[in-house]
Coordinates of C-alpha atoms in Angstrom, one line a residue:
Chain A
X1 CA 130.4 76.9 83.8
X2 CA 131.4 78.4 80.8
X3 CA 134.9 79.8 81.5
X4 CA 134.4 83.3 80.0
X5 CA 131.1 83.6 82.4
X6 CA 131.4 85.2 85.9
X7 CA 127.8 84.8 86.2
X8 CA 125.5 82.4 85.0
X9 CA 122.5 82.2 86.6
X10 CA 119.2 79.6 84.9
X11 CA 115.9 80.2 86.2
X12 CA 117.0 81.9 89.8
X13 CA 113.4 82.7 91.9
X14 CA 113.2 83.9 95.1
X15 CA 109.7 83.8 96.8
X16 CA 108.3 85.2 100.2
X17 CA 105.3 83.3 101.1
X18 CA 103.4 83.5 98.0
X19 CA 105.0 86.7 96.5
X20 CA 107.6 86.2 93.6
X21 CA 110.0 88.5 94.0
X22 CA 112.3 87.0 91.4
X23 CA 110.8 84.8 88.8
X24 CA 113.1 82.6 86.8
X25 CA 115.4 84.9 85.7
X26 CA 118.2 83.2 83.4
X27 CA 121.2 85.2 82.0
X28 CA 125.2 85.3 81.9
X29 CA 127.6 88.2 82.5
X30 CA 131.1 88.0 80.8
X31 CA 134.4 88.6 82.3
X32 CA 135.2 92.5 81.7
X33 CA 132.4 93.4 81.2
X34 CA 130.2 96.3 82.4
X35 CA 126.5 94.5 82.7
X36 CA 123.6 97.4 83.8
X37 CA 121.2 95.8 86.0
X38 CA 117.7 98.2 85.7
X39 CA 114.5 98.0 86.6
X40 CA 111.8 99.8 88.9
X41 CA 111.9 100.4 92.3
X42 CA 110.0 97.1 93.4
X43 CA 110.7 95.1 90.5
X44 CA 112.9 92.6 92.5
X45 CA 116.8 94.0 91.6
X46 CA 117.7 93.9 95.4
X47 CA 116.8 91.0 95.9
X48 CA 118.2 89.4 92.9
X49 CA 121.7 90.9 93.5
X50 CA 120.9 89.5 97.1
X51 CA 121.0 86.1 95.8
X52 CA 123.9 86.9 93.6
X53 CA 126.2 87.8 96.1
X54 CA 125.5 85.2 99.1
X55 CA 123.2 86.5 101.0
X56 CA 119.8 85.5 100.5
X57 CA 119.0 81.6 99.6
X58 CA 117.2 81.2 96.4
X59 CA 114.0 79.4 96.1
X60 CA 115.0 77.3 93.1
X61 CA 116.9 77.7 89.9
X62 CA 120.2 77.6 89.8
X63 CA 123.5 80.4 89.8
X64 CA 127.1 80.4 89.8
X65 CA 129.4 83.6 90.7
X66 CA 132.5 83.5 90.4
X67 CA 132.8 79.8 89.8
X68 CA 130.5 78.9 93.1
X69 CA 127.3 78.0 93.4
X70 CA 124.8 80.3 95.3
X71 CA 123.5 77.5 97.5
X72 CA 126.3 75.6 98.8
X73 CA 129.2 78.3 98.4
X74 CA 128.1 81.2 99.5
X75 CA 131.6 81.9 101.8
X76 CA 133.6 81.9 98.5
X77 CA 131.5 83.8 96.5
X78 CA 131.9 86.7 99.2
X79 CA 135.4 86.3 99.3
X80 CA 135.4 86.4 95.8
X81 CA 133.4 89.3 95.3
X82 CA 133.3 93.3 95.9
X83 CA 130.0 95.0 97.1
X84 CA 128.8 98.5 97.5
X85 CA 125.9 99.1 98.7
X86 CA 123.4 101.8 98.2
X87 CA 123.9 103.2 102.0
X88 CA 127.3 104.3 102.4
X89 CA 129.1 101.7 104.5
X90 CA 132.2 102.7 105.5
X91 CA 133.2 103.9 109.0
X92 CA 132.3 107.4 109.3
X93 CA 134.2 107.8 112.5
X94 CA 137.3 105.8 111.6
X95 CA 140.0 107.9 108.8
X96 CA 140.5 107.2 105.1
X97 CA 143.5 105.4 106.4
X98 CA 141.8 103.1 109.0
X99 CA 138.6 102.7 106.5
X100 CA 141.3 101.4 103.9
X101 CA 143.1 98.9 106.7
X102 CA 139.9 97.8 108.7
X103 CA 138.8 96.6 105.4
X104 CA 141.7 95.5 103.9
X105 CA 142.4 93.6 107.0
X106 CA 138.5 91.8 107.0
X107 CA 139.6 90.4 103.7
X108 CA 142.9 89.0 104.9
X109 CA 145.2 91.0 103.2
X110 CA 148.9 91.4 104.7
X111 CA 150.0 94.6 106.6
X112 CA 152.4 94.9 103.7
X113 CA 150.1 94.7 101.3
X114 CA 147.3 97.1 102.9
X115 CA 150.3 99.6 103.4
X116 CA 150.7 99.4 99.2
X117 CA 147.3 99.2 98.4
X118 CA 146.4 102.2 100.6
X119 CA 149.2 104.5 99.3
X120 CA 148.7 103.5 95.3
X121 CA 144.5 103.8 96.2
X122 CA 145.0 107.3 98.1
X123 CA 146.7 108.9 95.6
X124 CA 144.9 107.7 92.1
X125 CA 142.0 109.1 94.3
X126 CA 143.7 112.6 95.7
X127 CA 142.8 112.2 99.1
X128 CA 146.3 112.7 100.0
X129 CA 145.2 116.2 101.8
X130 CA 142.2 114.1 104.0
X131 CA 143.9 110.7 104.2
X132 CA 143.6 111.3 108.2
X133 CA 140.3 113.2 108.2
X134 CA 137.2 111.0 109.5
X135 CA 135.5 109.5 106.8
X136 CA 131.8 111.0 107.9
X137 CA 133.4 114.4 107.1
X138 CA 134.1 114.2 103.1
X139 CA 131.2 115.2 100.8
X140 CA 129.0 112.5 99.2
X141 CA 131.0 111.7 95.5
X142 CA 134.4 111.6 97.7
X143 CA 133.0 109.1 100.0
X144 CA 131.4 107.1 97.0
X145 CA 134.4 106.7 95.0
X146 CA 136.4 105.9 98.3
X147 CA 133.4 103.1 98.9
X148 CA 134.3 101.7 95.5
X149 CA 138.0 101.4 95.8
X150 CA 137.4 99.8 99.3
X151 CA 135.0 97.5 97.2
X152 CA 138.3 96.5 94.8
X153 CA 141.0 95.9 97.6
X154 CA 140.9 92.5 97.4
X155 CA 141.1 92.3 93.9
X156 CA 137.2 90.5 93.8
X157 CA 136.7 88.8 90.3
X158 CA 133.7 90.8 90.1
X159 CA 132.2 93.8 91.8
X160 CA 128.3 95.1 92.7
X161 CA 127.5 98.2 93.0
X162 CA 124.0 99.1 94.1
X163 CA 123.2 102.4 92.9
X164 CA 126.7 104.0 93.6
X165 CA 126.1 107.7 92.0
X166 CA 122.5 108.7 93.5
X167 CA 122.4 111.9 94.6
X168 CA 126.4 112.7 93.6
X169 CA 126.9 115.9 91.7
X170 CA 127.3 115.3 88.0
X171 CA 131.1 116.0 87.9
X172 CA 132.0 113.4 90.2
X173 CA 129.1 110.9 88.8
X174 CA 131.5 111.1 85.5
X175 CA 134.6 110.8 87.4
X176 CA 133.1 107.3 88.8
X177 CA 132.2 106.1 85.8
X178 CA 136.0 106.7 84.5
X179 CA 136.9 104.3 87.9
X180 CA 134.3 101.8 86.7
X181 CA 135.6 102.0 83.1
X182 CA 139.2 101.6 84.5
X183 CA 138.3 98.5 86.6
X184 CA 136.8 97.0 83.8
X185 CA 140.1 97.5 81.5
X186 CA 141.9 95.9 83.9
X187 CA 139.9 92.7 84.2
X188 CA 137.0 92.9 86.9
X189 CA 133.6 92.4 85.9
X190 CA 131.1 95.3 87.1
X191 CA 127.5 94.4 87.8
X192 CA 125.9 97.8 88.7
X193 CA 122.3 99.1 89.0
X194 CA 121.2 102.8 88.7
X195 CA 118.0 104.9 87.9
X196 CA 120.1 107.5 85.8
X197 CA 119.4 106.2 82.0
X198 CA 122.6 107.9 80.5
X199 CA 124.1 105.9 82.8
X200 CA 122.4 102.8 81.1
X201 CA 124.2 103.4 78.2
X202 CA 127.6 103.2 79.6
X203 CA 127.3 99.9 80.0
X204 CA 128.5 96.9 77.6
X205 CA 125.0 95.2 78.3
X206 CA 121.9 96.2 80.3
X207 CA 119.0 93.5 81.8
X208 CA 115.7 95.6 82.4
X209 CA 113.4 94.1 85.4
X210 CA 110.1 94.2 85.4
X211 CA 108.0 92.5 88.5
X212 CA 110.4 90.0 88.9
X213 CA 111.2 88.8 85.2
X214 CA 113.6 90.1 82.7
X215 CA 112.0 91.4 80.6
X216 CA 114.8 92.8 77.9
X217 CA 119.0 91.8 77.8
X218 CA 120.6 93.0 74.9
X219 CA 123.6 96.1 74.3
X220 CA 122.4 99.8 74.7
X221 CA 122.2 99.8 71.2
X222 CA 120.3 96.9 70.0
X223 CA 117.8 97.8 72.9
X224 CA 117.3 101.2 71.4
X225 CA 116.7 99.7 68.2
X226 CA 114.3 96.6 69.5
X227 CA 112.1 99.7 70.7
X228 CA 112.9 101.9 68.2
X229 CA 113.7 104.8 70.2
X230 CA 116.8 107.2 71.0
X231 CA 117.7 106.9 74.5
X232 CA 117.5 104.1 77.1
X233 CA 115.5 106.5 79.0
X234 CA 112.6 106.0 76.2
X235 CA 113.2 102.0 76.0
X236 CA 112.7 102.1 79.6
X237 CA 109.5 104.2 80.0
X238 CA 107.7 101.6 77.7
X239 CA 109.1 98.5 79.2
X240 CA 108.5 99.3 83.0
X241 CA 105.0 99.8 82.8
X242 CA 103.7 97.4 80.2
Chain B
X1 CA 106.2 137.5 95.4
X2 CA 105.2 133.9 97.1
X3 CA 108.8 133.5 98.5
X4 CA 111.4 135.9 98.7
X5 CA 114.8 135.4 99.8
X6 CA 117.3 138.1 100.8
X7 CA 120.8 137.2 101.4
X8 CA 120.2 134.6 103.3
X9 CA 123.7 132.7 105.1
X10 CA 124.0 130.1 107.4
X11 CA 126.9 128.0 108.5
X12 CA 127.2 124.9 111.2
X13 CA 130.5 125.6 113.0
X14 CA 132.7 125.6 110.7
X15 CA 131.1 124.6 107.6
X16 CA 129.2 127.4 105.6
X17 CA 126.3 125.6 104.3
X18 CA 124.3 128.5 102.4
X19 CA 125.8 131.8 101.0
X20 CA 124.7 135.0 100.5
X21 CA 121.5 133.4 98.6
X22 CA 118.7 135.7 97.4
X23 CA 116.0 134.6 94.7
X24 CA 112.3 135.3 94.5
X25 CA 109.5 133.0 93.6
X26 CA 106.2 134.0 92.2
X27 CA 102.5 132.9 92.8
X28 CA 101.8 130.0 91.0
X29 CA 105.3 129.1 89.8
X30 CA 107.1 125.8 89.7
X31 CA 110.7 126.6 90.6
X32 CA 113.8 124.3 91.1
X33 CA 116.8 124.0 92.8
X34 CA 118.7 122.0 91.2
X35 CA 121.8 120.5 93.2
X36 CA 123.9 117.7 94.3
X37 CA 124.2 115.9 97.8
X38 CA 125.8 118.8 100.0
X39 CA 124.9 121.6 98.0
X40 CA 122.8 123.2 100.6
X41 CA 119.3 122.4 99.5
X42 CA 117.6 121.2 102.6
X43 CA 119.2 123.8 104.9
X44 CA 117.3 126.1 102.6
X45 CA 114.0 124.3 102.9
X46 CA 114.3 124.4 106.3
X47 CA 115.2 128.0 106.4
X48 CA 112.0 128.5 105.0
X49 CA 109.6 126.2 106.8
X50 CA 110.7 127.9 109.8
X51 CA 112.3 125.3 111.1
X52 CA 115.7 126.6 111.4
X53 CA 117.1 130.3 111.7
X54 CA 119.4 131.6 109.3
X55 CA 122.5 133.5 110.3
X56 CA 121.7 136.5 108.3
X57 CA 119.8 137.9 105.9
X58 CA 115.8 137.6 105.9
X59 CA 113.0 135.7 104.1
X60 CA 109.4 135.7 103.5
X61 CA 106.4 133.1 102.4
X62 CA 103.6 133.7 101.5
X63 CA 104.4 137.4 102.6
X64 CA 105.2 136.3 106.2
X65 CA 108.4 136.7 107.9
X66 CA 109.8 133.4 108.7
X67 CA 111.0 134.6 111.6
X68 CA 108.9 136.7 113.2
X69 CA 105.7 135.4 112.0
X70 CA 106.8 131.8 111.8
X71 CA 103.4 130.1 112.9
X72 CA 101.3 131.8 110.1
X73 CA 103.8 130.1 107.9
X74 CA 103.4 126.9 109.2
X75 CA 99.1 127.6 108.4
X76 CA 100.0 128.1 104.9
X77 CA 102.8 126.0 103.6
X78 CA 103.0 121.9 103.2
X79 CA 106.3 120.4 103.6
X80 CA 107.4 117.4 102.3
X81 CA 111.2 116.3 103.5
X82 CA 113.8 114.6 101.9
X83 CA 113.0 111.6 104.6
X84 CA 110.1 110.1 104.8
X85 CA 108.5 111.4 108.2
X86 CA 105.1 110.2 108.8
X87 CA 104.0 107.6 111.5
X88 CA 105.7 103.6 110.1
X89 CA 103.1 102.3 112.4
X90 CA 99.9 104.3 111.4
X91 CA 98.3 103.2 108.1
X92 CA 97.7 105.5 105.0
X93 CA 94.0 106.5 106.3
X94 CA 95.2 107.1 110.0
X95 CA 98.4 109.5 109.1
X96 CA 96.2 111.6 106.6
X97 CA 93.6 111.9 109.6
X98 CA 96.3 112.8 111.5
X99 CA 97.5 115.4 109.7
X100 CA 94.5 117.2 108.6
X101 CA 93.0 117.3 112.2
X102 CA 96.5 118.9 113.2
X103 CA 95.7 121.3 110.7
X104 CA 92.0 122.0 111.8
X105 CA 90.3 120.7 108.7
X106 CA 89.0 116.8 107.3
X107 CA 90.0 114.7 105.1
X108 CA 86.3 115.2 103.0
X109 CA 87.0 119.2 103.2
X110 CA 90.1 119.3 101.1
X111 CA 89.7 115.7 98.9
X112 CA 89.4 117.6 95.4
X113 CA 92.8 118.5 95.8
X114 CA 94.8 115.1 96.8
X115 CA 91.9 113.1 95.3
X116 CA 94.2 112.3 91.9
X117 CA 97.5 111.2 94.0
X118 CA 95.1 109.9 96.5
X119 CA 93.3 107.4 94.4
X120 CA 96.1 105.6 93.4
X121 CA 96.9 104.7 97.0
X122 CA 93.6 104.1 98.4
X123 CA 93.1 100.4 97.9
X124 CA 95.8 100.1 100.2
X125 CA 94.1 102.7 103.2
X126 CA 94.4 99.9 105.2
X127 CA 98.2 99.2 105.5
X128 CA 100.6 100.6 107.6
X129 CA 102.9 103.2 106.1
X130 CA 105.7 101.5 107.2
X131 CA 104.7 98.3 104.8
X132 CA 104.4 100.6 101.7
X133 CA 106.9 100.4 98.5
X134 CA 108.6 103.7 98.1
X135 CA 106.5 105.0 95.4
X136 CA 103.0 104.6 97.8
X137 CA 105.1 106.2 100.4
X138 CA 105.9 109.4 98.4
X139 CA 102.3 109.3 97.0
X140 CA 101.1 109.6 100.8
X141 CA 103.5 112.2 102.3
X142 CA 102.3 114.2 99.2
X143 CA 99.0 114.0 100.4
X144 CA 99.6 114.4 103.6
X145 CA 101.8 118.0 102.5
X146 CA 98.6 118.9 100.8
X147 CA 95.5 118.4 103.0
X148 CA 95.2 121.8 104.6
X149 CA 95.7 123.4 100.9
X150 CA 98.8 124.8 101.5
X151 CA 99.2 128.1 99.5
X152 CA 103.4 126.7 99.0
X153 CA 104.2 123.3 98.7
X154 CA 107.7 122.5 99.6
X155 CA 109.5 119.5 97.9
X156 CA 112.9 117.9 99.1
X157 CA 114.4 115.3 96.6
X158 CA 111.2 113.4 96.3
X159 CA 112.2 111.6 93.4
X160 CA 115.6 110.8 95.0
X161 CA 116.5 107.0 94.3
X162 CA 113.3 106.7 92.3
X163 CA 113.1 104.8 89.0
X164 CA 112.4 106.7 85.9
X165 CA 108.9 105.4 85.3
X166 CA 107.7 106.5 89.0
X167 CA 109.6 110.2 88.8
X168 CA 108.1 110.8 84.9
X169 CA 104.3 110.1 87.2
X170 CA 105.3 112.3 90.3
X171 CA 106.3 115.7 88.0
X172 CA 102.6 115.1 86.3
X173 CA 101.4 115.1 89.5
X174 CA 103.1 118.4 90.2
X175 CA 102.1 120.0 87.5
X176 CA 98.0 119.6 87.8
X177 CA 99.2 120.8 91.6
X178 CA 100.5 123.8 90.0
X179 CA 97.4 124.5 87.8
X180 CA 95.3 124.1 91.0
X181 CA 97.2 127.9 91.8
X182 CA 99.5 126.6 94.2
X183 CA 103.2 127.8 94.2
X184 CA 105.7 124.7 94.3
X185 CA 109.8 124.8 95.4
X186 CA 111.2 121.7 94.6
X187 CA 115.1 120.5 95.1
X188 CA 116.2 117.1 92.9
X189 CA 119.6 116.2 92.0
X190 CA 118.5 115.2 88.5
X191 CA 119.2 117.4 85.9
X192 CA 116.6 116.4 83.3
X193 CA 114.1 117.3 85.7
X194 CA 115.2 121.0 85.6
X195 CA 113.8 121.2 82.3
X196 CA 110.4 120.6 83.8
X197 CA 110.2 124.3 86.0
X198 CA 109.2 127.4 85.4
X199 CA 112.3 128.7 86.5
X200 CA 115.5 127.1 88.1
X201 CA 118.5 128.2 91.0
X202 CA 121.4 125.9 90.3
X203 CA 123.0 125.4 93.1
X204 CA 126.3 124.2 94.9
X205 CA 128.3 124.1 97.8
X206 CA 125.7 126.9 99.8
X207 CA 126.4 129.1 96.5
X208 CA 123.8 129.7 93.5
X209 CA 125.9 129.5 90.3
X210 CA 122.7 130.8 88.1
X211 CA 118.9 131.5 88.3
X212 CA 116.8 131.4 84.9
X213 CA 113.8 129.9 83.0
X214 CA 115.8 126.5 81.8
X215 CA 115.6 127.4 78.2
X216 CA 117.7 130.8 79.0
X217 CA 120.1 128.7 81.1
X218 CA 121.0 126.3 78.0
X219 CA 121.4 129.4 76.1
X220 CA 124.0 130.8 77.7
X221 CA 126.4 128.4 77.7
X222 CA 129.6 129.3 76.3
X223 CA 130.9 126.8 74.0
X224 CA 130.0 124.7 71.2
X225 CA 129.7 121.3 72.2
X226 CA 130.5 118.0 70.4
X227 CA 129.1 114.5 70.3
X228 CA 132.3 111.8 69.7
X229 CA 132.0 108.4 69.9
X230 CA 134.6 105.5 69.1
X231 CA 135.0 102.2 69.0
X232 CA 136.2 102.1 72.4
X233 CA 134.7 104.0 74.9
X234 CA 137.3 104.0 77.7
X235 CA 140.3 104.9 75.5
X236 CA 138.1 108.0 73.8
X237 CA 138.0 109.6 77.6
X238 CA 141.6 108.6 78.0
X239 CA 142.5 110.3 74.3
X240 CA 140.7 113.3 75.3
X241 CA 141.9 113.6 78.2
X242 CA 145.1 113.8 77.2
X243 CA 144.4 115.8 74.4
X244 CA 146.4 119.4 74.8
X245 CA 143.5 121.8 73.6
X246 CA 140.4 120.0 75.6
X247 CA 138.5 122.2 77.8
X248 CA 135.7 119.8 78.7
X249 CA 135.5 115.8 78.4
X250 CA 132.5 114.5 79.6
X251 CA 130.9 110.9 78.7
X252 CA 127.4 111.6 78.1
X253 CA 125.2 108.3 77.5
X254 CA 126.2 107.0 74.3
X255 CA 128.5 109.8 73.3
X256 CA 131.1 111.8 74.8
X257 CA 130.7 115.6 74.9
X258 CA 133.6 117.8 74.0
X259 CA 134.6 121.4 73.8
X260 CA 138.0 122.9 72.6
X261 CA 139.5 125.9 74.5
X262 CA 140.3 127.2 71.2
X263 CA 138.5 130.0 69.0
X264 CA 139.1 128.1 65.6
X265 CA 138.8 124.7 66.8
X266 CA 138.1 122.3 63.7
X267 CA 137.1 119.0 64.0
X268 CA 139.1 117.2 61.5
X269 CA 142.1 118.2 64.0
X270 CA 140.6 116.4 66.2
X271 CA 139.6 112.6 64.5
X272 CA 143.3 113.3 63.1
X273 CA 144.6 113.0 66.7
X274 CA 142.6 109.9 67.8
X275 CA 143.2 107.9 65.0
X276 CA 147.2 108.7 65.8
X277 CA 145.8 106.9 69.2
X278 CA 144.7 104.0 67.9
X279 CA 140.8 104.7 68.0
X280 CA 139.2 103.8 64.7
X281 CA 135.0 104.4 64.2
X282 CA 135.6 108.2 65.0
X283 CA 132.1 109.8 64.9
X284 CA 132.0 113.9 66.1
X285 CA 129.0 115.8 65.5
X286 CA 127.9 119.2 67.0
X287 CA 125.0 118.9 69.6
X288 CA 122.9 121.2 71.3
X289 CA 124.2 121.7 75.5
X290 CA 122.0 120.2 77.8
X291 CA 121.3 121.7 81.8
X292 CA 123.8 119.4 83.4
X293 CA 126.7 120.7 80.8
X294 CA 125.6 124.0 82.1
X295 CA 126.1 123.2 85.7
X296 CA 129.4 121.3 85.3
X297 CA 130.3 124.0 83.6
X298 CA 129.3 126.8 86.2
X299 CA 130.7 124.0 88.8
X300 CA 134.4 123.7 86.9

């Protein structure tokens, strides 16, 4: 594995029965950087990221994540990763507090640590006023962005985040995207799906899905160009339903 | 006046979901609200389907009260919640049957009116609804919202967590519904789709920050807004953020969009101060505000 790669995966499939869900899909992501994983609803993303992050055994191909093969080391790779998923996940009946130490205790982090972590992580986020309010009571974007740093405790090499900013009101959708750039600078590589195309071009590369394959990997920019269009939104429109 | 809504408030113990809300909608319209998770869109909708009584104020559909002559409106509206809610374990066929003998009619009676949406689903009649991929599922609650030709068609996020491709489909969809003469609400959380109604309410936190035709709302936005872009996208927010005069930073696809609280603001102030931070590529052109500035404006 290329050292620079967090993910390379060659030629990853996943069937059920006779239906390809994934077909041979074959790319890298980079350390750092902010890859955009797009497609359809259908076009086989979940499970893809499934694969990617220990969960679901391929059919064939291969894939490393964070140095470990999706086949045979699927406990490190989920040690070595964050994930946030689409639902919201956390504990709506335990605090932000308890959220932050149930989790940070799952991953094996000391009391002293979880005790630093949740101080530095409540206050970059301003909960300090609801730090002992029960989770199930903050509105959507709070609980989002709480999901996310929950997602980094552990300092994962690389994070997932399944569409993290559905339904969040635009303000706090941009305040996310500051957290993603953030973890980014600092090192972690953010592999993120959404359906909001501005969003798309946030990203340092995007993969577009279609029925299984990928059908285009290249920057924002050079996709615009490849399609000859002025938004991501456009390049997607005539890519998803070819 | 299809719907009319007079000061309408309703809270959940101590939470105060919708406030003091009044808008009208007329026959035929296509009218948003346009609003985030929590804003108070589906207590609304419910409000209005009769399914729920408001705290005060008063509301009408169709020129029925909701309250007092609640099962008239249930006749003559079609309801489509943010969750899907027909039967997993019927198939496509069964839950339209279902709903259009609830609704004293057939399936043949009222066909010219789903049969575009309908078409698209029917090879798959067969399957139960349970088995379906999101977009067949929000092609067949549609239908099933439509059977009894509803006179107002109500919409909850249903293109919520749906791919571009699939949502661009479902608003042409909408709009042959609303040349068929019937009168559409519709909530979504995406601002571009706002640009697609007649008239929009944007909403937030139970509150309506503004009600216009879409083109009026981009109209009256206050400032002038800038595109900038640099080489590096993280440290432009940072810059900007730090920068003394900013009023708004906001990344914006490619660009970041940027107003100055100042009267005289010129821009050559501005690529002076980033290039003292380092950022080189400095691009800053004057663009045209979008729906979604407006609202995070309104929302500030």
């Amino acid at each position: 594995m290329n050292k620079n790669n967090v993910i390379e995966a060659q030629n990853l499939t996943k069937m059920f029965g006779d239906f390809t869900a994934v077909d041979a899909i074959t790319f890298d992501v980079k350390k750092g950087e902010i890859f955009g994983f797009l497609g359809a609803n259908g076009a086989g993303k979940t499970t893809a990221m499934k694969m990617l992050i220990g969960i679901s055994k391929p059919t064939s191909g291969a894939a490393k994540v964070a140095g470990f093969d999706v086949f045979t080391n699927t406990e490190d790779i989920k040690k070595n990763i964050g994930y946030m998923s689409q639902k919201f996940a956390l504990y709506g009946d335990l605090t932000v507090k308890e959220n932050i130490t149930f989790f940070g205790g799952i991953y094996g982090l000391s009391r002293k640590s979880i005790k630093e972590k949740s101080a530095v992580l409540i206050e970059e986020l301003g909960l300090e006023k609801v730090a002992s309010k029960l989770v199930g009571s903050l509105p959507l974007g709070w609980k989002q962005k709480l999901s996310f740093s929950v997602s980094l405790l552990h300092d994962p090499k690389i994070v997932f985040l399944d569409e993290p900013t559905g339904g969040v009101d635009p303000i706090t959708r941009r305040q996310f995207w500051e957290m993603i750039y953030k973890a980014a600078h600092q090192g972690t590589t953010v592999f993120v799906t959404t359906h909001y195309m501005d969003e798309a071009e946030y990203c340092d590369r995007v993969s577009i899905m279609v029925n299984g394959k990928i059908e285009a990997l290249d920057t924002p920019k050079k996709l615009k160009e490849q399609f000859q269009v002025d938004n991501m939104n456009d390049v997607f429109l005539k890519l998803a339903r070819r | 006046m299809s719907i009319t809504v007079n000061h309408i408030s309703k809270s959940y113990k101590n939470v105060k979901a919708l406030e003091d809300i009044s808008f009208q909608v007329k026959e035929g319209e296509l009218f948003g609200l346009i609003g985030p998770d929590g804003a108070g869109k589906t207590t609304l909708f419910r409000i209005l389907t009769t399914l729920l009584i408001a705290n005060e104020g008063s509301a009408t559909v169709a020129d029925f009260d909701v309250v007092a002559d609640y099962k008239k409106i249930r006749n003559n509206v079609g309801y489509m919640p943010g969750k899907f809610s027909l039967y997993q374990d019927l198939t496509i066929e069964e839950n339209l049957n279902f709903f259009a003998t609830i609704f004293g009619t057939t399936i043949e009676e009222n066909y010219d009116l789903i049969k575009d949406i309908y078409v698209q689903i029917e090879c798959f009649k067969d399957r139960r609804a349970g088995k379906l991929s999101g977009g067949m599922k929000q092609k067949l609650a549609l239908c099933c919202a439509l059977i009894h030709k509803p006179k107002v068609l109500f919409l909850d996020e249903p293109t919520t967590g749906v791919d571009p491709v699939s949502r661009k489909e479902f608003w042409d969809m909408l709009k042959r519904l609303q040349q068929k003469g019937i009168t559409i609400l519709v909530s979504t959380p995406y601002m571009d789709e706002a640009a697609l109604c007649d008239r929009i309410a944007l909403i937030q936190n139970g509150k309506i920050l503004q009600i216009d035709t879409p083109q009026a709302i981009v109209k009256h936005y206050p400032k002038k807004i800038y595109n900038v872009r640099a080489s590096n996208t993280y440290q432009l927010i940072n810059a900007l953020n730090d920068y003394e005069y900013n009023h708004s930073v906001y990344p914006f696809g490619e660009f970041v969009h940027y107003t100055d609280s100042r009267k005289d603001f010129n821009p050559k102030d501005l690529i002076d101060y980033l290039e003292s931070k380092d950022l080189s590529h400095i691009e800053i052109g004057k663009t045209e505000p979008t729906i979604e500035d407006t609202f995070m404006e309104l929302a500030k």
